[in-house]
Short mmCIF file of C-alpha atoms in Angstrom, two decimals:
data_model
loop_
_atom_site.label_atom_id
_atom_site.label_comp_id
_atom_site.label_asym_id
_atom_site.label_seq_id
_atom_site.Cartn_x
_atom_site.Cartn_y
_atom_site.Cartn_z
CA MET K 1 32.85 -115.96 95.31
CA SER K 2 33.01 -113.35 92.56
CA GLN K 3 30.94 -113.59 89.41
CA TRP K 4 30.93 -111.96 86.00
CA THR K 5 28.85 -108.78 85.90
CA THR K 6 27.69 -107.21 82.64
CA VAL K 7 28.42 -103.47 82.74
CA CYS K 8 27.75 -102.23 79.19
CA GLN K 9 27.77 -103.06 75.51
CA LEU K 10 31.16 -103.13 73.82
CA ASN K 11 29.92 -100.49 71.36
CA ASP K 12 29.27 -98.15 74.32
CA ILE K 13 33.06 -97.76 74.63
CA LEU K 14 34.69 -95.96 71.72
CA PRO K 15 38.09 -97.35 70.69
CA ALA K 16 41.02 -95.65 72.49
CA THR K 17 38.80 -94.52 75.39
CA GLY K 18 37.58 -95.63 78.78
CA VAL K 19 34.39 -95.53 80.81
CA CYS K 20 33.60 -95.90 84.49
CA ALA K 21 31.23 -98.48 85.96
CA LEU K 22 30.08 -99.07 89.51
CA VAL K 23 30.35 -102.79 90.23
CA GLY K 24 29.21 -103.51 93.76
CA ASN K 25 30.93 -100.78 95.76
CA GLU K 26 33.91 -100.48 93.41
CA GLN K 27 34.42 -97.79 90.77
CA ILE K 28 36.05 -99.59 87.88
CA ALA K 29 37.65 -97.96 84.84
CA ILE K 30 37.14 -100.03 81.69
CA PHE K 31 39.33 -99.38 78.66
CA ARG K 32 39.02 -100.40 75.01
CA PRO K 33 42.43 -99.53 73.53
CA ARG K 34 41.72 -100.59 69.94
CA ASN K 35 38.86 -101.21 67.55
CA ASP K 36 38.51 -104.84 68.65
CA ASP K 37 37.02 -106.71 71.60
CA GLN K 38 40.03 -106.47 73.94
CA VAL K 39 39.12 -104.66 77.18
CA PHE K 40 40.95 -103.96 80.42
CA ALA K 41 39.59 -103.06 83.86
CA ILE K 42 41.40 -101.30 86.71
CA ASN K 43 40.35 -99.32 89.76
CA ASN K 44 39.08 -95.85 88.78
CA ILE K 45 40.54 -94.06 91.83
CA ASP K 46 43.82 -92.20 91.29
CA PRO K 47 45.80 -93.22 94.40
CA PHE K 48 47.82 -89.99 94.40
CA PHE K 49 44.77 -87.73 94.76
CA GLU K 50 41.94 -90.09 95.82
CA ALA K 51 39.96 -88.80 92.84
CA SER K 52 37.70 -90.85 90.55
CA VAL K 53 39.38 -89.94 87.26
CA LEU K 54 41.37 -92.78 85.70
CA SER K 55 38.60 -93.73 83.24
CA ARG K 56 39.19 -90.30 81.63
CA GLY K 57 42.92 -90.86 81.22
CA LEU K 58 44.83 -91.19 77.98
CA ILE K 59 45.79 -94.65 76.76
CA ALA K 60 49.38 -94.98 75.56
CA GLU K 61 51.80 -97.72 74.61
CA HIS K 62 55.26 -97.84 76.19
CA GLN K 63 57.78 -100.65 75.62
CA GLY K 64 55.06 -102.89 74.21
CA GLU K 65 52.69 -102.43 77.17
CA LEU K 66 49.43 -100.47 77.36
CA TRP K 67 49.20 -97.78 80.05
CA VAL K 68 46.70 -95.12 81.08
CA ALA K 69 47.93 -91.69 82.17
CA SER K 70 45.97 -90.08 84.96
CA PRO K 71 44.38 -86.82 83.80
CA LEU K 72 45.57 -85.09 86.99
CA LYS K 73 49.37 -85.36 87.21
CA LYS K 74 49.94 -87.93 84.44
CA GLN K 75 51.13 -90.88 86.55
CA HIS K 76 50.94 -94.03 84.42
CA PHE K 77 49.12 -97.25 85.33
CA ARG K 78 49.66 -100.44 83.33
CA LEU K 79 46.35 -101.78 82.05
CA ARG K 80 47.18 -105.47 82.38
CA ASP K 81 47.94 -105.35 86.12
CA GLY K 82 47.50 -101.82 87.56
CA LEU K 83 51.23 -101.27 88.19
CA CYS K 84 52.16 -97.62 88.69
CA MET K 85 55.19 -96.73 86.55
CA GLU K 86 56.34 -93.86 88.78
CA ASP K 87 55.77 -95.46 92.22
CA GLU K 88 55.03 -99.19 92.55
CA SER K 89 53.69 -98.64 96.07
CA ARG K 90 50.79 -96.71 94.48
CA SER K 91 49.76 -99.52 92.12
CA ILE K 92 46.02 -100.18 91.84
CA ALA K 93 43.71 -103.17 91.54
CA ARG K 94 43.13 -104.85 88.21
CA TYR K 95 39.98 -106.83 87.44
CA PRO K 96 39.37 -109.64 84.93
CA ALA K 97 37.42 -108.27 81.97
CA ARG K 98 35.95 -109.92 78.88
CA VAL K 99 33.52 -109.41 76.04
CA GLN K 100 30.76 -112.00 75.82
CA ASP K 101 28.15 -111.74 73.04
CA GLY K 102 28.96 -108.05 72.56
CA GLN K 103 28.66 -107.26 76.29
CA VAL K 104 31.54 -106.13 78.51
CA GLN K 105 31.74 -108.16 81.68
CA ILE K 106 33.84 -107.60 84.81
CA LYS K 107 34.70 -110.07 87.55
CA ALA K 108 35.03 -108.09 90.78
#
């Protein structure tokens, strides 16, 4: 049974950026696209290079969806579900994320 884990304060994540958190044995990239309390959480490992870099990627909007571009070769991963735009077979895990009393929580 998975539970909500507090990983940081919302104010620790600047708008339009991401951070990485270790939750259990999983590296999770947490993104705050705007200056509000909406957050997204996906696996931090770039599946093309097995590198822990996605939290440092650039957030972009494409066709009304939010994506993060890997800083290595710029493959795009949709924030709401981890889908890889360029190769669906390389899609990554997505985790429920929320802000509760100013704290970012992940369910992993």
